[in-house]
PDB file of C-alpha atoms and ligand atoms in Angstrom:
ATOM      1  CA  MET A 281     -18.229  -0.263 -22.476  1.00 89.00           C
ATOM      2  CA  ARG A 282     -16.096   0.769 -25.462  1.00 94.00           C
ATOM      3  CA  LEU A 283     -13.326   3.228 -24.664  1.00 96.00           C
ATOM      4  CA  ASP A 284     -14.676   5.897 -27.044  1.00 95.00           C
ATOM      5  CA  LYS A 285     -18.091   5.676 -25.380  1.00 91.00           C
ATOM      6  CA  TYR A 286     -16.531   5.863 -21.920  1.00 94.00           C
ATOM      7  CA  VAL A 287     -14.588   9.011 -22.850  1.00 95.00           C
ATOM      8  CA  SER A 288     -17.684  10.515 -24.443  1.00 91.00           C
ATOM      9  CA  LYS A 289     -19.791   9.805 -21.331  1.00 90.00           C
ATOM     10  CA  SER A 290     -17.212  11.301 -18.992  1.00 94.00           C
ATOM     11  CA  THR A 291     -16.270  14.489 -20.883  1.00 93.00           C
ATOM     12  CA  VAL A 292     -17.976  17.147 -22.985  1.00 88.00           C
ATOM     13  CA  LEU A 293     -15.970  16.216 -26.089  1.00 91.00           C
ATOM     14  CA  THR A 294     -17.738  15.629 -29.397  1.00 86.00           C
ATOM     15  CA  ALA A 295     -17.505  12.147 -30.957  1.00 87.00           C
ATOM     16  CA  ALA A 296     -14.801  13.395 -33.361  1.00 93.00           C
ATOM     17  CA  GLN A 297     -12.798  14.986 -30.529  1.00 95.00           C
ATOM     18  CA  VAL A 298     -13.032  11.746 -28.533  1.00 95.00           C
ATOM     19  CA  LEU A 299     -11.449   9.819 -31.411  1.00 96.00           C
ATOM     20  CA  GLU A 300      -8.733  12.486 -31.730  1.00 97.00           C
ATOM     21  CA  VAL A 301      -7.666  12.384 -28.066  1.00 98.00           C
ATOM     22  CA  ILE A 302      -7.644   8.568 -28.161  1.00 97.00           C
ATOM     23  CA  ALA A 303      -5.569   8.557 -31.382  1.00 98.00           C
ATOM     24  CA  ARG A 304      -3.142  11.094 -29.886  1.00 97.00           C
ATOM     25  CA  GLY A 305      -2.430   8.610 -27.082  1.00 97.00           C
ATOM     26  CA  GLU A 306      -3.827  10.933 -24.406  1.00 98.00           C
ATOM     27  CA  ILE A 307      -6.079   8.246 -22.887  1.00 98.00           C
ATOM     28  CA  SER A 308      -4.791   5.557 -20.572  1.00 98.00           C
ATOM     29  CA  VAL A 309      -6.568   2.619 -19.001  1.00 97.00           C
ATOM     30  CA  ASN A 310      -4.995   1.328 -15.794  1.00 97.00           C
ATOM     31  CA  ASP A 311      -1.940   3.521 -16.526  1.00 95.00           C
ATOM     32  CA  SER A 312      -1.354   2.051 -20.016  1.00 97.00           C
ATOM     33  CA  VAL A 313      -1.868   4.304 -23.016  1.00 97.00           C
ATOM     34  CA  THR A 314      -4.731   2.813 -25.051  1.00 97.00           C
ATOM     35  CA  ASP A 315      -5.280   4.124 -28.577  1.00 96.00           C
ATOM     36  CA  ASP A 316      -7.917   1.596 -29.672  1.00 97.00           C
ATOM     37  CA  PRO A 317     -11.387   3.229 -29.467  1.00 97.00           C
ATOM     38  CA  SER A 318     -13.053  -0.210 -29.355  1.00 96.00           C
ATOM     39  CA  TYR A 319     -11.070  -1.303 -26.277  1.00 97.00           C
ATOM     40  CA  GLN A 320     -13.522  -2.661 -23.666  1.00 96.00           C
ATOM     41  CA  VAL A 321     -13.391  -0.752 -20.385  1.00 96.00           C
ATOM     42  CA  HIS A 322     -14.534  -2.793 -17.402  1.00 94.00           C
ATOM     43  CA  LYS A 323     -16.130  -1.577 -14.162  1.00 88.00           C
ATOM     44  CA  ASN A 324     -12.965  -1.725 -12.068  1.00 93.00           C
ATOM     45  CA  ASN A 325     -10.682  -0.072 -14.672  1.00 96.00           C
ATOM     46  CA  THR A 326      -9.367   3.449 -14.115  1.00 97.00           C
ATOM     47  CA  VAL A 327      -9.324   5.733 -17.125  1.00 98.00           C
ATOM     48  CA  HIS A 328      -7.275   8.925 -17.388  1.00 98.00           C
ATOM     49  CA  TRP A 329      -7.177  11.696 -19.976  1.00 98.00           C
ATOM     50  CA  LEU A 330      -3.608  12.945 -19.477  1.00 97.00           C
ATOM     51  CA  ASP A 331      -3.563  13.542 -15.696  1.00 96.00           C
ATOM     52  CA  THR A 332      -7.321  13.786 -15.177  1.00 97.00           C
ATOM     53  CA  ARG A 333      -9.257  10.754 -13.961  1.00 97.00           C
ATOM     54  CA  LEU A 334     -12.410  10.270 -16.026  1.00 97.00           C
ATOM     55  CA  GLU A 335     -15.618   9.197 -14.280  1.00 95.00           C
ATOM     56  CA  CYS A 336     -18.602   8.160 -16.377  1.00 92.00           C
ATOM     57  CA  ARG A 337     -21.844  10.043 -15.913  1.00 91.00           C
ATOM     58  CA  PRO A 338     -24.481   7.660 -14.509  1.00 92.00           C
ATOM     59  CA  PHE A 339     -26.909   6.174 -17.016  1.00 92.00           C
ATOM     60  CA  ARG A 340     -30.252   7.916 -17.378  1.00 96.00           C
ATOM     61  CA  TYR A 341     -33.641   6.213 -17.643  1.00 97.00           C
ATOM     62  CA  ILE A 342     -36.708   8.215 -18.629  1.00 98.00           C
ATOM     63  CA  MET A 343     -40.406   7.462 -19.047  1.00 98.00           C
ATOM     64  CA  LEU A 344     -42.336   9.727 -21.374  1.00 98.00           C
ATOM     65  CA  ASN A 345     -46.011   9.906 -22.254  1.00 98.00           C
ATOM     66  CA  LYS A 346     -45.947  10.321 -26.022  1.00 98.00           C
ATOM     67  CA  PRO A 347     -48.612  12.562 -27.544  1.00 98.00           C
ATOM     68  CA  PRO A 348     -50.070  11.731 -30.953  1.00 98.00           C
ATOM     69  CA  ASN A 349     -48.389  13.167 -34.043  1.00 97.00           C
ATOM     70  CA  MET A 350     -44.874  12.952 -32.652  1.00 98.00           C
ATOM     71  CA  ILE A 351     -42.363  10.353 -33.775  1.00 97.00           C
ATOM     72  CA  CYS A 352     -39.990   8.040 -31.968  1.00 97.00           C
ATOM     73  CA  SER A 353     -36.884   9.113 -33.852  1.00 92.00           C
ATOM     74  CA  ASN A 354     -33.825  11.141 -32.911  1.00 89.00           C
ATOM     75  CA  ILE A 355     -34.625  13.684 -35.624  1.00 90.00           C
ATOM     76  CA  ASP A 356     -37.724  15.531 -36.789  1.00 88.00           C
ATOM     77  CA  GLU A 357     -39.249  14.126 -39.966  1.00 90.00           C
ATOM     78  CA  HIS A 358     -42.854  14.499 -41.123  1.00 92.00           C
ATOM     79  CA  TYR A 359     -43.748  14.968 -37.437  1.00 96.00           C
ATOM     80  CA  PRO A 360     -41.527  16.379 -34.677  1.00 97.00           C
ATOM     81  CA  SER A 361     -39.422  13.965 -32.654  1.00 97.00           C
ATOM     82  CA  VAL A 362     -40.393  13.181 -29.038  1.00 98.00           C
ATOM     83  CA  PHE A 363     -36.904  14.402 -28.097  1.00 97.00           C
ATOM     84  CA  ASN A 364     -38.300  17.939 -28.466  1.00 97.00           C
ATOM     85  CA  LEU A 365     -40.072  17.197 -25.162  1.00 97.00           C
ATOM     86  CA  VAL A 366     -36.884  16.163 -23.333  1.00 96.00           C
ATOM     87  CA  ASP A 367     -34.608  19.184 -23.207  1.00 93.00           C
ATOM     88  CA  ILE A 368     -31.682  17.942 -21.106  1.00 94.00           C
ATOM     89  CA  PRO A 369     -27.866  18.035 -21.438  1.00 90.00           C
ATOM     90  CA  HIS A 370     -26.150  15.436 -23.619  1.00 88.00           C
ATOM     91  CA  GLN A 371     -29.492  14.648 -25.240  1.00 91.00           C
ATOM     92  CA  HIS A 372     -27.742  13.204 -28.304  1.00 87.00           C
ATOM     93  CA  GLU A 373     -26.572  10.280 -26.113  1.00 89.00           C
ATOM     94  CA  LEU A 374     -30.167   9.126 -25.571  1.00 94.00           C
ATOM     95  CA  HIS A 375     -32.122   6.609 -27.602  1.00 95.00           C
ATOM     96  CA  ILE A 376     -35.589   5.061 -27.483  1.00 97.00           C
ATOM     97  CA  ALA A 377     -36.133   1.523 -26.232  1.00 96.00           C
ATOM     98  CA  GLY A 378     -39.122   0.324 -28.266  1.00 95.00           C
ATOM     99  CA  ARG A 379     -40.726   2.768 -30.670  1.00 96.00           C
ATOM    100  CA  LEU A 380     -44.373   3.676 -31.122  1.00 98.00           C
ATOM    101  CA  ASP A 381     -46.127   4.680 -34.346  1.00 98.00           C
ATOM    102  CA  ALA A 382     -46.764   8.397 -34.895  1.00 97.00           C
ATOM    103  CA  ASP A 383     -50.468   8.007 -34.049  1.00 98.00           C
ATOM    104  CA  THR A 384     -49.891   5.765 -30.996  1.00 98.00           C
ATOM    105  CA  THR A 385     -49.717   7.426 -27.581  1.00 98.00           C
ATOM    106  CA  GLY A 386     -48.324   6.419 -24.214  1.00 98.00           C
ATOM    107  CA  LEU A 387     -45.257   4.937 -22.604  1.00 98.00           C
ATOM    108  CA  VAL A 388     -41.920   5.467 -24.314  1.00 98.00           C
ATOM    109  CA  LEU A 389     -38.685   4.578 -22.527  1.00 98.00           C
ATOM    110  CA  ILE A 390     -35.601   6.646 -23.258  1.00 98.00           C
ATOM    111  CA  THR A 391     -32.090   5.895 -22.063  1.00 96.00           C
ATOM    112  CA  ASP A 392     -28.385   6.130 -22.757  1.00 92.00           C
ATOM    113  CA  ASP A 393     -27.828   2.590 -21.447  1.00 91.00           C
ATOM    114  CA  GLY A 394     -27.592   0.468 -24.577  1.00 88.00           C
ATOM    115  CA  SER A 395     -27.356  -2.843 -22.704  1.00 87.00           C
ATOM    116  CA  TRP A 396     -30.547  -2.105 -20.779  1.00 94.00           C
ATOM    117  CA  SER A 397     -32.537  -1.201 -23.893  1.00 94.00           C
ATOM    118  CA  TYR A 398     -31.096  -4.179 -25.745  1.00 92.00           C
ATOM    119  CA  ARG A 399     -32.305  -6.537 -23.010  1.00 91.00           C
ATOM    120  CA  LEU A 400     -35.691  -4.839 -22.856  1.00 93.00           C
ATOM    121  CA  THR A 401     -36.315  -5.021 -26.595  1.00 94.00           C
ATOM    122  CA  HIS A 402     -34.566  -8.260 -27.534  1.00 93.00           C
ATOM    123  CA  PRO A 403     -37.206 -10.698 -28.879  1.00 91.00           C
ATOM    124  CA  ASP A 404     -35.781 -13.607 -26.848  1.00 93.00           C
ATOM    125  CA  ASN A 405     -36.566 -11.800 -23.594  1.00 94.00           C
ATOM    126  CA  HIS A 406     -40.330 -11.652 -24.223  1.00 95.00           C
ATOM    127  CA  CYS A 407     -40.786  -8.474 -22.219  1.00 96.00           C
ATOM    128  CA  PRO A 408     -44.559  -7.902 -21.747  1.00 97.00           C
ATOM    129  CA  LYS A 409     -46.088  -4.690 -23.094  1.00 98.00           C
ATOM    130  CA  VAL A 410     -49.614  -3.586 -22.242  1.00 98.00           C
ATOM    131  CA  TYR A 411     -51.684  -1.621 -24.762  1.00 98.00           C
ATOM    132  CA  ARG A 412     -55.111  -0.042 -24.378  1.00 98.00           C
ATOM    133  CA  VAL A 413     -56.791  -0.601 -27.727  1.00 98.00           C
ATOM    134  CA  CYS A 414     -59.917   1.144 -29.036  1.00 98.00           C
ATOM    135  CA  LEU A 415     -61.512  -0.870 -31.800  1.00 98.00           C
ATOM    136  CA  ALA A 416     -63.691  -0.047 -34.808  1.00 98.00           C
ATOM    137  CA  LYS A 417     -65.902  -3.105 -34.195  1.00 98.00           C
ATOM    138  CA  PRO A 418     -66.951  -4.797 -30.939  1.00 98.00           C
ATOM    139  CA  ILE A 419     -64.562  -7.490 -29.771  1.00 98.00           C
ATOM    140  CA  SER A 420     -66.009 -11.011 -30.094  1.00 98.00           C
ATOM    141  CA  ASP A 421     -65.226 -14.221 -28.204  1.00 98.00           C
ATOM    142  CA  ASP A 422     -63.829 -15.665 -31.428  1.00 98.00           C
ATOM    143  CA  MET A 423     -61.430 -12.732 -31.864  1.00 98.00           C
ATOM    144  CA  ILE A 424     -60.279 -13.039 -28.260  1.00 98.00           C
ATOM    145  CA  MET A 425     -59.702 -16.764 -28.624  1.00 98.00           C
ATOM    146  CA  ARG A 426     -57.676 -16.331 -31.821  1.00 98.00           C
ATOM    147  CA  LEU A 427     -55.563 -13.488 -30.444  1.00 98.00           C
ATOM    148  CA  GLU A 428     -54.902 -15.353 -27.205  1.00 98.00           C
ATOM    149  CA  LYS A 429     -53.786 -18.399 -29.161  1.00 98.00           C
ATOM    150  CA  GLY A 430     -51.673 -16.511 -31.720  1.00 97.00           C
ATOM    151  CA  VAL A 431     -52.505 -15.248 -35.214  1.00 98.00           C
ATOM    152  CA  LEU A 432     -50.564 -15.324 -38.450  1.00 96.00           C
ATOM    153  CA  LEU A 433     -49.747 -11.757 -39.485  1.00 96.00           C
ATOM    154  CA  GLN A 434     -49.529 -10.844 -43.140  1.00 88.00           C
ATOM    155  CA  GLY A 435     -46.004 -11.431 -44.420  1.00 89.00           C
ATOM    156  CA  GLU A 436     -44.909 -13.541 -41.412  1.00 94.00           C
ATOM    157  CA  SER A 437     -44.109 -17.234 -41.383  1.00 93.00           C
ATOM    158  CA  ALA A 438     -44.924 -17.956 -37.717  1.00 95.00           C
ATOM    159  CA  PRO A 439     -47.994 -16.988 -35.685  1.00 97.00           C
ATOM    160  CA  THR A 440     -47.749 -14.372 -32.950  1.00 97.00           C
ATOM    161  CA  LEU A 441     -46.998 -15.617 -29.449  1.00 97.00           C
ATOM    162  CA  PRO A 442     -50.022 -16.059 -27.171  1.00 97.00           C
ATOM    163  CA  ALA A 443     -51.447 -12.713 -26.027  1.00 98.00           C
ATOM    164  CA  ALA A 444     -53.599 -11.813 -23.020  1.00 98.00           C
ATOM    165  CA  ILE A 445     -56.796  -9.808 -23.427  1.00 98.00           C
ATOM    166  CA  ASP A 446     -58.824  -8.000 -20.770  1.00 98.00           C
ATOM    167  CA  VAL A 447     -62.099  -6.682 -22.082  1.00 98.00           C
ATOM    168  CA  VAL A 448     -62.744  -3.123 -20.875  1.00 98.00           C
ATOM    169  CA  GLY A 449     -65.821  -2.426 -22.984  1.00 98.00           C
ATOM    170  CA  ALA A 450     -67.448  -3.606 -26.213  1.00 98.00           C
ATOM    171  CA  ASN A 451     -64.892  -1.718 -28.316  1.00 98.00           C
ATOM    172  CA  GLU A 452     -62.004  -1.430 -25.855  1.00 98.00           C
ATOM    173  CA  VAL A 453     -59.498  -3.985 -24.587  1.00 98.00           C
ATOM    174  CA  LEU A 454     -56.211  -4.184 -22.725  1.00 98.00           C
ATOM    175  CA  LEU A 455     -53.842  -6.335 -24.745  1.00 98.00           C
ATOM    176  CA  THR A 456     -50.599  -7.767 -23.365  1.00 98.00           C
ATOM    177  CA  ILE A 457     -48.039  -9.010 -25.859  1.00 98.00           C
ATOM    178  CA  THR A 458     -44.486 -10.186 -25.446  1.00 97.00           C
ATOM    179  CA  GLN A 459     -43.238  -9.380 -28.928  1.00 96.00           C
ATOM    180  CA  GLY A 460     -42.625  -6.101 -30.740  1.00 93.00           C
ATOM    181  CA  LYS A 461     -43.043  -6.639 -34.451  1.00 94.00           C
ATOM    182  CA  PHE A 462     -43.628  -3.693 -36.785  1.00 94.00           C
ATOM    183  CA  HIS A 463     -47.209  -2.364 -36.299  1.00 96.00           C
ATOM    184  CA  GLN A 464     -47.871  -5.565 -34.356  1.00 97.00           C
ATOM    185  CA  VAL A 465     -51.051  -4.589 -32.528  1.00 98.00           C
ATOM    186  CA  LYS A 466     -52.696  -3.060 -35.595  1.00 98.00           C
ATOM    187  CA  ARG A 467     -51.768  -6.120 -37.666  1.00 98.00           C
ATOM    188  CA  MET A 468     -53.046  -8.524 -34.994  1.00 98.00           C
ATOM    189  CA  PHE A 469     -56.488  -6.928 -34.956  1.00 98.00           C
ATOM    190  CA  ALA A 470     -56.520  -6.710 -38.759  1.00 97.00           C
ATOM    191  CA  ALA A 471     -55.786 -10.464 -38.828  1.00 97.00           C
ATOM    192  CA  VAL A 472     -58.983 -11.179 -36.885  1.00 98.00           C
ATOM    193  CA  GLY A 473     -61.143  -8.823 -38.954  1.00 98.00           C
ATOM    194  CA  ASN A 474     -61.151  -5.778 -36.672  1.00 98.00           C
ATOM    195  CA  ARG A 475     -59.387  -2.389 -36.851  1.00 98.00           C
ATOM    196  CA  VAL A 476     -57.473  -0.363 -34.267  1.00 98.00           C
ATOM    197  CA  LYS A 477     -58.919   3.138 -33.941  1.00 98.00           C
ATOM    198  CA  ALA A 478     -56.664   4.315 -31.107  1.00 98.00           C
ATOM    199  CA  LEU A 479     -53.673   2.748 -29.401  1.00 98.00           C
ATOM    200  CA  HIS A 480     -52.036   3.693 -26.112  1.00 98.00           C
ATOM    201  CA  ARG A 481     -49.144   1.872 -24.383  1.00 98.00           C
ATOM    202  CA  GLU A 482     -49.626   1.680 -20.615  1.00 98.00           C
ATOM    203  CA  ALA A 483     -46.754  -0.532 -19.432  1.00 98.00           C
ATOM    204  CA  ILE A 484     -43.505  -2.191 -20.425  1.00 97.00           C
ATOM    205  CA  GLY A 485     -42.380  -4.963 -18.093  1.00 96.00           C
ATOM    206  CA  GLU A 486     -42.765  -3.621 -14.541  1.00 95.00           C
ATOM    207  CA  ILE A 487     -42.786   0.015 -15.657  1.00 97.00           C
ATOM    208  CA  ASN A 488     -46.268   1.567 -15.611  1.00 98.00           C
ATOM    209  CA  LEU A 489     -46.896   4.925 -17.239  1.00 98.00           C
ATOM    210  CA  ASP A 490     -47.630   7.553 -14.561  1.00 98.00           C
ATOM    211  CA  VAL A 491     -46.981  10.940 -16.180  1.00 98.00           C
ATOM    212  CA  GLU A 492     -49.400  13.139 -18.107  1.00 98.00           C
ATOM    213  CA  VAL A 493     -49.398  13.300 -21.877  1.00 98.00           C
ATOM    214  CA  GLY A 494     -46.381  15.235 -23.158  1.00 98.00           C
ATOM    215  CA  GLN A 495     -44.610  14.944 -19.765  1.00 98.00           C
ATOM    216  CA  TRP A 496     -41.608  12.853 -18.731  1.00 98.00           C
ATOM    217  CA  ARG A 497     -39.679  11.905 -15.605  1.00 98.00           C
ATOM    218  CA  TYR A 498     -36.544  10.023 -14.641  1.00 98.00           C
ATOM    219  CA  ILE A 499     -37.122   6.490 -13.409  1.00 98.00           C
ATOM    220  CA  SER A 500     -34.836   4.255 -11.415  1.00 95.00           C
ATOM    221  CA  VAL A 501     -34.226   0.823 -12.763  1.00 90.00           C
ATOM    222  CA  ASN A 502     -34.135  -2.166 -10.404  1.00 74.00           C
ATOM    223  CA  ASP A 503     -31.277  -4.591 -10.478  1.00 52.00           C
ATOM    224  CA  ASN A 504     -33.660  -7.272 -11.726  1.00 45.00           C
ATOM    225  CA  GLN A 505     -34.414  -5.096 -14.764  1.00 51.00           C
ATOM    226  CA  HIS A 506     -30.705  -5.031 -15.623  1.00 46.00           C
TER     227      HIS A 506
HETATM  228  N1  URA B 775     -48.267  -1.958 -32.304  1.00 76.10           N
HETATM  229  C1  URA B 775     -48.663  -1.093 -33.265  1.00 76.10           C
HETATM  230  O1  URA B 775     -49.350  -1.469 -34.194  1.00 76.10           O
HETATM  231  N2  URA B 775     -48.264   0.186 -33.176  1.00 76.10           N
HETATM  232  C2  URA B 775     -47.515   0.677 -32.152  1.00 76.10           C
HETATM  233  O2  URA B 775     -47.205   1.872 -32.118  1.00 76.10           O
HETATM  234  C3  URA B 775     -47.116  -0.232 -31.153  1.00 76.10           C
HETATM  235  C4  URA B 775     -47.506  -1.531 -31.256  1.00 76.10           C
END
């Protein structure tokens, strides 16, 4: 972790104050004054601010059930941000791992662990995401076959990766995809001549949504999810 981030996560200083104390030479790593904010602090390093040993707050991992008409952004825009639902200290340190559209509901993961969210959302890691999709038209065998194989989305040069579909009802499916392109689910169904009427994310990797709409809780993250 960068030194400025370490100091920020172990004090109540603002980002500007963190840079000031580092520039003033008040921070030492393993007893050597370190005035480079980008210096990489490793797990076994000891960091002091003058005579006080700094200990990082543990990372936080949160699952939230996003209501419609809220946005996955750190600030309010046309709709209020989902962060209005998570009123906890040091909220500005948190970010969202994998956004949903304003009208999509369901599982949103929030954390201050950038490496974890990077691994979860990086396209190379193919993390599965499960969506419950309500459709304007009944799902047909041909649509299922094309989606399972991969479809070419408008504006893309390569087809989507194979998806899995479980039919719940004539107009409702569970779709599992391992990518996260912009408006991917809506564009996939548009590509096969259907239309998404409602979209709800139920799971990301091994994390299944289990809180009510508008609610959140802390989750623990297994070593194998790190
Ligand atoms: N795919 C979409 O089209 N929208 C979302 O919010 C998530 C996935």
